[in-house]
XYZ file of C-alpha atoms in Angstrom:
432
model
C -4.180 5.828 5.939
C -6.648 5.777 8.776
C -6.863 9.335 9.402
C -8.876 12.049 6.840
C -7.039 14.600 6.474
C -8.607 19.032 6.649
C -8.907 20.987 3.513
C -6.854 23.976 3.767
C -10.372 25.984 4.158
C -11.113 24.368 7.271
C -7.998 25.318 8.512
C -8.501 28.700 8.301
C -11.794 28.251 10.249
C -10.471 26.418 13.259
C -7.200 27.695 14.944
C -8.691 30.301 16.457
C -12.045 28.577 18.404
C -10.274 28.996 22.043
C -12.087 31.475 23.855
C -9.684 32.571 26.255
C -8.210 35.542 25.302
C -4.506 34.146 26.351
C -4.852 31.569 24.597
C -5.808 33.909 21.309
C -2.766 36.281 22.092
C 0.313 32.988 21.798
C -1.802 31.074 19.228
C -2.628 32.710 15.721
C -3.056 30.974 12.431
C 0.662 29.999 12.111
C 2.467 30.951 14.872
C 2.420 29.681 19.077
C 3.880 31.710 21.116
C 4.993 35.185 21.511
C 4.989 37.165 18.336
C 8.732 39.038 19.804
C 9.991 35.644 21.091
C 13.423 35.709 20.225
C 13.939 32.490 19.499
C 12.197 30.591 16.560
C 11.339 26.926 15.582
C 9.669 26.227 12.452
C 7.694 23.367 12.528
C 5.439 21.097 9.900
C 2.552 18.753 10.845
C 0.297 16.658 9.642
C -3.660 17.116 11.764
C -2.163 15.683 14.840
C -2.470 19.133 16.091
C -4.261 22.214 16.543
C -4.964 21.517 12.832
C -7.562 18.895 13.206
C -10.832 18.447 12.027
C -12.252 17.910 14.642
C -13.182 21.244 16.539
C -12.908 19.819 19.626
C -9.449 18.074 18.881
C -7.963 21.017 17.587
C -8.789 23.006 20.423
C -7.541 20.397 22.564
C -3.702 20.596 20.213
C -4.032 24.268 20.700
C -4.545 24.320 24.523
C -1.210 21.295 24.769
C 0.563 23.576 21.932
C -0.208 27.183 24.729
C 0.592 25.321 27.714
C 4.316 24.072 26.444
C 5.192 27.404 24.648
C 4.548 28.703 28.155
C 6.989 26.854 29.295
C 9.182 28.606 26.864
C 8.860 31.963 26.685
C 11.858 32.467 24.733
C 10.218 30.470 21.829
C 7.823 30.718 19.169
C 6.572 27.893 16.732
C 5.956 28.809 13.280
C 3.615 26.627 12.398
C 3.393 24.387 8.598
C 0.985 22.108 8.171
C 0.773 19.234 5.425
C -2.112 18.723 2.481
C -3.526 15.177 2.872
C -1.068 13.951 -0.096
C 0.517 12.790 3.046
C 3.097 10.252 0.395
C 3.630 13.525 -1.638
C 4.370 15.348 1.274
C 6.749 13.045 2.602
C 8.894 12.717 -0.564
C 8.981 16.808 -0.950
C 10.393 17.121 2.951
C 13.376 14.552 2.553
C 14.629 16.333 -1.045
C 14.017 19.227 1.136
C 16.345 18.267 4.346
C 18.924 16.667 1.555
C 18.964 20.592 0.019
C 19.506 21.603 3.887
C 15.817 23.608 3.493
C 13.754 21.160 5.695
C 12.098 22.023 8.970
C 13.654 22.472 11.857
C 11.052 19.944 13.430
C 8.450 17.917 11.747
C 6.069 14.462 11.546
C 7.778 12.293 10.205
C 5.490 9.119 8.755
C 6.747 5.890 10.496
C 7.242 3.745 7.644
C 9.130 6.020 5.277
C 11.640 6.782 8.490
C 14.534 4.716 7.503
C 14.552 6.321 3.866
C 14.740 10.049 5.980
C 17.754 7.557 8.046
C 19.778 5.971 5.230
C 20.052 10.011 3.696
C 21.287 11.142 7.057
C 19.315 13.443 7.577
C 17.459 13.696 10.713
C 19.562 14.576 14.030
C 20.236 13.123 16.803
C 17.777 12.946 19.407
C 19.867 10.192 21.511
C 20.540 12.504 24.592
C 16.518 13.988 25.514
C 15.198 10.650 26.172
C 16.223 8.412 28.973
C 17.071 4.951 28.893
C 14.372 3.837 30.846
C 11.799 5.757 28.393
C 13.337 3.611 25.279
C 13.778 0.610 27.322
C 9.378 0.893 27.725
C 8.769 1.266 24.307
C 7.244 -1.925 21.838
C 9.835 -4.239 20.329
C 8.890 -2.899 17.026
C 9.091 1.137 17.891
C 12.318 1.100 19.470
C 13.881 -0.554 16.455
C 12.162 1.238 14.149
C 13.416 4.868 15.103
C 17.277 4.328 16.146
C 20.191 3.632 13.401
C 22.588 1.152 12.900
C 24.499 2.737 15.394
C 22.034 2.501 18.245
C 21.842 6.814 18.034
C 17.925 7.468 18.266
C 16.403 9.164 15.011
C 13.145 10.394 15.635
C 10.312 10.009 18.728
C 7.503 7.659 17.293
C 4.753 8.656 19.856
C 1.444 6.909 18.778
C 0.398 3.360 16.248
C -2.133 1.326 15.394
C -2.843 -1.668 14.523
C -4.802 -4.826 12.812
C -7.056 -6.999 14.295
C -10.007 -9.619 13.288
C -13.686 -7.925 14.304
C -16.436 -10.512 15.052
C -19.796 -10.692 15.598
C -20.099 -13.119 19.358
C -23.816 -13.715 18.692
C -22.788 -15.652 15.159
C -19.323 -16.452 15.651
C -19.227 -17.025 19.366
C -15.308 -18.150 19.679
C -12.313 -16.147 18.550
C -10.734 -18.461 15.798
C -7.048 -18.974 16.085
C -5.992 -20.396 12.993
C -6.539 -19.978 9.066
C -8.403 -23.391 9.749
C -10.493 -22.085 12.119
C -11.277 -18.715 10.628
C -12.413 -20.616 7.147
C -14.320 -22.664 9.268
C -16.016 -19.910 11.164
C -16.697 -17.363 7.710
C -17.871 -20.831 6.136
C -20.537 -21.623 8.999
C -21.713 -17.468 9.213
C -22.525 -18.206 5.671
C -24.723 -20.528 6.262
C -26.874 -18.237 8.478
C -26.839 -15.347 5.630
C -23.338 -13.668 5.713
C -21.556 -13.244 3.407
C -17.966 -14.827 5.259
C -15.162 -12.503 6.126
C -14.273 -9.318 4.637
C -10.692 -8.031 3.609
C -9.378 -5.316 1.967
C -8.751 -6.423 -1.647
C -8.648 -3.707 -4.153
C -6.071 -1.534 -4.948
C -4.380 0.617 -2.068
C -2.534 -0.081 0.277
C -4.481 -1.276 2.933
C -4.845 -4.813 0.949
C -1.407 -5.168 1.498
C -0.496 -4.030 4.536
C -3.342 -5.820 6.030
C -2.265 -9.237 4.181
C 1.361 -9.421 5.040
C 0.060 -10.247 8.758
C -0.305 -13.666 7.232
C 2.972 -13.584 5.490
C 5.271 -12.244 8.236
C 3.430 -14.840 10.887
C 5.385 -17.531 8.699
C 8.882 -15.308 9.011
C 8.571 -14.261 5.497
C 10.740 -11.301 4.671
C 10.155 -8.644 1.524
C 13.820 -7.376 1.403
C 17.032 -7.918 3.094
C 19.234 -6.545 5.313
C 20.548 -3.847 2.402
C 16.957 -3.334 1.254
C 16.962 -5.665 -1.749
C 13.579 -7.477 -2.217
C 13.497 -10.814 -1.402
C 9.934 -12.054 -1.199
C 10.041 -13.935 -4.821
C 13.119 -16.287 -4.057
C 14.181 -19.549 -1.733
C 11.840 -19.667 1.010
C 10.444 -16.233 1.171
C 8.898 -17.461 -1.858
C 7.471 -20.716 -0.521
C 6.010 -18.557 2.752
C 4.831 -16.127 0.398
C 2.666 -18.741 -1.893
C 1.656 -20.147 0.951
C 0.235 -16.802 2.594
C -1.065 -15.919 -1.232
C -3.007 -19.279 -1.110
C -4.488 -18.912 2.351
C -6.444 -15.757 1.117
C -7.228 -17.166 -2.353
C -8.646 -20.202 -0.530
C -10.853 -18.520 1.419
C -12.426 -16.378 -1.971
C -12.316 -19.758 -3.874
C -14.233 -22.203 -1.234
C -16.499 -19.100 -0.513
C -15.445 -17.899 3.271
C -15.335 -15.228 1.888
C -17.045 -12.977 -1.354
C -15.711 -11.792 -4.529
C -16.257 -8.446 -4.010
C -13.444 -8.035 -1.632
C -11.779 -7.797 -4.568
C -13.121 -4.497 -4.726
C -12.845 -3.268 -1.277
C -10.611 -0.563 -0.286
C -11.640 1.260 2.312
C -12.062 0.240 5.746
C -15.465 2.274 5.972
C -17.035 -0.785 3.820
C -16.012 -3.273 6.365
C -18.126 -0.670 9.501
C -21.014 -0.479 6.502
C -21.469 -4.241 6.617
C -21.210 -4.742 10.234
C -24.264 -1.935 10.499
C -26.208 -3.452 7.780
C -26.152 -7.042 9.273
C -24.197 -8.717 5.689
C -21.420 -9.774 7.903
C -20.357 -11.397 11.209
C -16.575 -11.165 10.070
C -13.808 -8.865 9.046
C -10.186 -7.583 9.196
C -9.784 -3.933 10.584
C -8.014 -1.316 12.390
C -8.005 -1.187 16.080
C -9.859 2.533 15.735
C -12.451 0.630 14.047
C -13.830 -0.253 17.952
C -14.723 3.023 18.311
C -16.249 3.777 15.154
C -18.281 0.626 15.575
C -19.428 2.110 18.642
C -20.411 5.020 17.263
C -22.446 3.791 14.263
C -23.914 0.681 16.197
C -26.724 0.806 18.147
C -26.006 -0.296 21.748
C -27.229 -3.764 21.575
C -25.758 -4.383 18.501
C -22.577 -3.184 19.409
C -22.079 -5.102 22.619
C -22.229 -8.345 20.287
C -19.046 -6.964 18.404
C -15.609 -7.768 19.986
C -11.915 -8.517 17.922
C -9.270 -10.718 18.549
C -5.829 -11.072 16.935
C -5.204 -12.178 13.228
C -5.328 -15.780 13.118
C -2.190 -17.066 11.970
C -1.291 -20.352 10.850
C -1.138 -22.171 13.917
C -2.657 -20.661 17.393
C 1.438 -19.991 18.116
C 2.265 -18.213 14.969
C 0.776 -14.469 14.872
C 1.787 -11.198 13.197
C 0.198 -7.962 12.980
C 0.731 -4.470 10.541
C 1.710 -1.776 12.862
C 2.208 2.072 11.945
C 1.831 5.230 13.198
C 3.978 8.665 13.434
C 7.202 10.077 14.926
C 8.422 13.438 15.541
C 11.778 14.290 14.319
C 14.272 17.423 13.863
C 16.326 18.500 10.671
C 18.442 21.271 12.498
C 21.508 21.686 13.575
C 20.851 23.945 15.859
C 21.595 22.338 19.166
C 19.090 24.161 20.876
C 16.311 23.642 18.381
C 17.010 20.091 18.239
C 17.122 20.012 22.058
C 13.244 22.326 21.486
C 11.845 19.975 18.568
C 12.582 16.887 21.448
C 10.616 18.660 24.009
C 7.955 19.365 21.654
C 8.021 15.247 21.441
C 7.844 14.444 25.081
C 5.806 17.402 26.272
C 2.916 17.198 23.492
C 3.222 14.232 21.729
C 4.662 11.602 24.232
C 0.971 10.642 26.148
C -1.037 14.109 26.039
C -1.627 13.831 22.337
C -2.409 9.914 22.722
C -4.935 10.870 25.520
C -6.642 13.336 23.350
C -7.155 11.406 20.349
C -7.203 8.233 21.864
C -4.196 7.077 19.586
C -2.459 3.649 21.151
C 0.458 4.980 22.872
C 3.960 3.497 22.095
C 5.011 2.620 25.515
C 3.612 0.253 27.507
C 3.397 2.241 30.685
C 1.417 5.225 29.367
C -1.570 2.732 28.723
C -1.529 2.705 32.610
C -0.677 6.628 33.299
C -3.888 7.947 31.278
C -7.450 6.544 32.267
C -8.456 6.256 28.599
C -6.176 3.337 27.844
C -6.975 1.339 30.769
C -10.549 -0.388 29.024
C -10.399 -3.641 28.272
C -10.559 -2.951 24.413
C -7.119 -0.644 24.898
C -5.681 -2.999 27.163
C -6.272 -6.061 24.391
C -4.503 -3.846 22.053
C -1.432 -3.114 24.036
C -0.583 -6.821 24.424
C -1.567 -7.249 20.585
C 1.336 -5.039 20.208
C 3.648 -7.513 21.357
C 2.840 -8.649 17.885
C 3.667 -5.884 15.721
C 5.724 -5.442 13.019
C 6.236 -2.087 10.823
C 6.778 -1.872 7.384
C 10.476 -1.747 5.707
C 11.174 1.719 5.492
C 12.935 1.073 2.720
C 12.713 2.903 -0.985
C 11.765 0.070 -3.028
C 8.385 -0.824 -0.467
C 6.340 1.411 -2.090
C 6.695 -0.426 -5.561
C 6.659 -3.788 -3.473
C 2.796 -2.650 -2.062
C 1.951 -1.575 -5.586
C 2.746 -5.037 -7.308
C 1.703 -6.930 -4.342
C -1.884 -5.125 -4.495
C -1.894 -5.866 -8.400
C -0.723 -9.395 -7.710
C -3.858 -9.559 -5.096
C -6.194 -8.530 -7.370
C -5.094 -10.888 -10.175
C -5.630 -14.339 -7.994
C -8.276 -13.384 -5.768
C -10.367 -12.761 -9.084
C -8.786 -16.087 -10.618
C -6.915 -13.965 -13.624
C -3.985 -15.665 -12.783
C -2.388 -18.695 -10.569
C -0.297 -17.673 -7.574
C 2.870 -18.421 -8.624
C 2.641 -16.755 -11.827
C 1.525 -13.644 -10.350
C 4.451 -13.609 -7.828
C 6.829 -13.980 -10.663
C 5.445 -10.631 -12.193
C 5.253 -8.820 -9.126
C 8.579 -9.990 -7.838
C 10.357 -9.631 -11.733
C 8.830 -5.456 -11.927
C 9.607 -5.143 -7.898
C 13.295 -6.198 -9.110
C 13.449 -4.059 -12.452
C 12.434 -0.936 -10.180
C 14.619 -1.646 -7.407
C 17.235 -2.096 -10.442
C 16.397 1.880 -11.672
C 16.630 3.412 -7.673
């Protein structure tokens, strides 16, 4: 979601910017390593790798990509690389590794891992990573990539996160509460903002981003078996109350209308540039674009704190990200595809695009973690919580961002628009 994706043109223009001439003779268009090695793993990624947009990023994958294939002379990587139809993508590689044709080692998307799980189809990556590597991992990661057996799944080696972006020279205090941040959009208005500014329209960034709210009360969307939940007994009650918070704010005018028709976090960086607000939830690589766009002065009045939450103790925040996983089973390549993780993936890649790493140590190891701004995300972390990666959350989003769109517009009351999302989440969850 946060990341643009390269057009298969640019591709072609990009893997082959290293200048040194080693470099050129293990790294070609779809291949690293020696064209005779004997051994081969074929592997598919997303641009988190030598096929970036960004010149400089790519040629920073391609140099980590050399180095490790170095390391393994008796390998080559065939390289694959996915179209930005990232949830198209996904869905073609598990009917792929169910028909035994996946991979042998590929990005998997964090919150679609326990579908890739439940089919039983990733291997087991339990023995190349040592306890005390897991045992450093977020909460949230280390549950989120081993089974119901405790055997580890996949490597999830960078995330992100959300966070509320103010501006200190009109809202000097970080609010803590849904009290206080009402308060503070309400007052901002008053000096020619236009309150706080959420994704509302329809993707799925307007619900991921609300369910912060709805998870700091302990709401759940489905059960243990994957069954959604979030319409009955007292999911529902956290769930209206988490539904009301937002249409609250639209209603008393803390915040506008037209987030109703936001969906794209680029809107939230325009108004922050253009002065219109003081106020907004974003993405933690938001900081940086800020800095970019900004001005110097202007930027140094921008900071973020956590989501408030209903009470200063209660907090929640989306988390996602990506892991690296194998389909083989081919010891060896599995053994390969689990280097690849560690050697690439596990800091270097963080470090190079600045991507919050998983563990908590590696924000110490590499020098671009240890700002202040990093260092406020890492214990944000502590926070997280990942989607279900379950099959029915994709219908769950969809209905929830309908559902948004009907009450934060005033088309329909709360409850009645949770009965309709809940009733079609049900009838779909019915036809899986």
């Amino acid at each position: 979601m946060k990341r643009a994706f390269i057009s298969a043109l640019a591709l072609s223009t990009m893997l082959f910017s290293v200048p040194a001439a080693f470099a050129q003779e293990l790294a070609t268009k779809d291949r690293i390593g020696a064209a005779d090695a004997p051994k081969t793993l074929v592997v598919r990624l997303t641009n988190d790798s030598p096929n970036n947009s960004d010149p400089n990023i790519a040629e920073g994958y391609q140099k980590l990509f050399v180095d490790f294939i170095k390391k393994h002379p008796d390998w080559k990587l065939q390289m694959q690389f996915m179209s930005s139809d990232i949830g198209t993508e996904q869905a073609k590689m598990l009917e792929q590794a169910k028909a035994g044709n996946a991979p042998d080692c590929a990005a998997v998307d964090s919150f679609v891992l326990s579908q890739f799980m439940v089919n039983k189809v990733l291997a087991d990556f339990t023995p190349y990573f040592s306890k005390e590597e897991v045992d450093d991992l977020f909460p949230f990661i280390r549950s989120g990539i081993t089974d119901k057996d405790q055997t580890i799944r996949a490597w999830w080696w960078d995330t992100d996160l959300r966070v509320l972006y103010r501006n200190k020279s009109v809202v000097a205090d970080a609010p803590q509460t849904w009290d206080d941040l009402k308060k503070a959009a309400l007052a901002s208005t008053k000096e020619g903002m236009e309150g706080v500014l959420f994704n509302g329209g329809r993707w799925e960034g307007t619900t991921f981003d609300w369910l912060a709210n709805y998870w700091a009360l302990g709401g759940k969307l489905v059960d243990d078996s994957g069954k959604p939940v979030f319409g009955e007994g007292e999911n529902k009650e956290k769930f209206l109350k988490a539904l009301n918070y937002f249409k609250d704010l639209v209603d008393s005018g803390a915040a506008p209308k037209r987030v109703t028709t936001i969906a794209n976090y680029d809107d939230m960086n325009a108004a922050a540039a253009a002065a219109t607000t003081a106020l907004f939830i974003g993405g933690n690589w938001q900081y940086a674009q800020l800095k970019a766009t900004l001005d110097e002065e202007e930027f140094k009045n921008w900071t973020f704190s956590p989501i408030p939450g209903p009470t200063a103790e209660q907090k929640s925040t989306g988390t996602g990200g990506w892991t690296i996983a194998s389909f083989s089973k081919d010891k060896e390549k599995i053994e390969m595809c689990a280097n690849l993780a560690r050697d690439v993936y596990m800091g270097p890649a963080n470090a190079l695009q600045q991507q919050l790493p998983t563990r908590k140590s590696l924000f110490d190891k590499y020098e671009v973690f240890s700002t202040e701004a990093n260092k406020t995300f890492a214990n944000a972390l502590v926070d997280g919580q990942a989607r279900p990666g379950v099959p029915i959350y994709p219908e769950i989003s969809n209905q929830i961002q309908i559902m948004m769109g009907d009450v934060l517009s005033g088309t329909r009351k709360p409850e009645e628009a949770l009965d309709a999302a809940f009733s079609a989440a049900m009838e779909a969850y019915k036809r899986l």
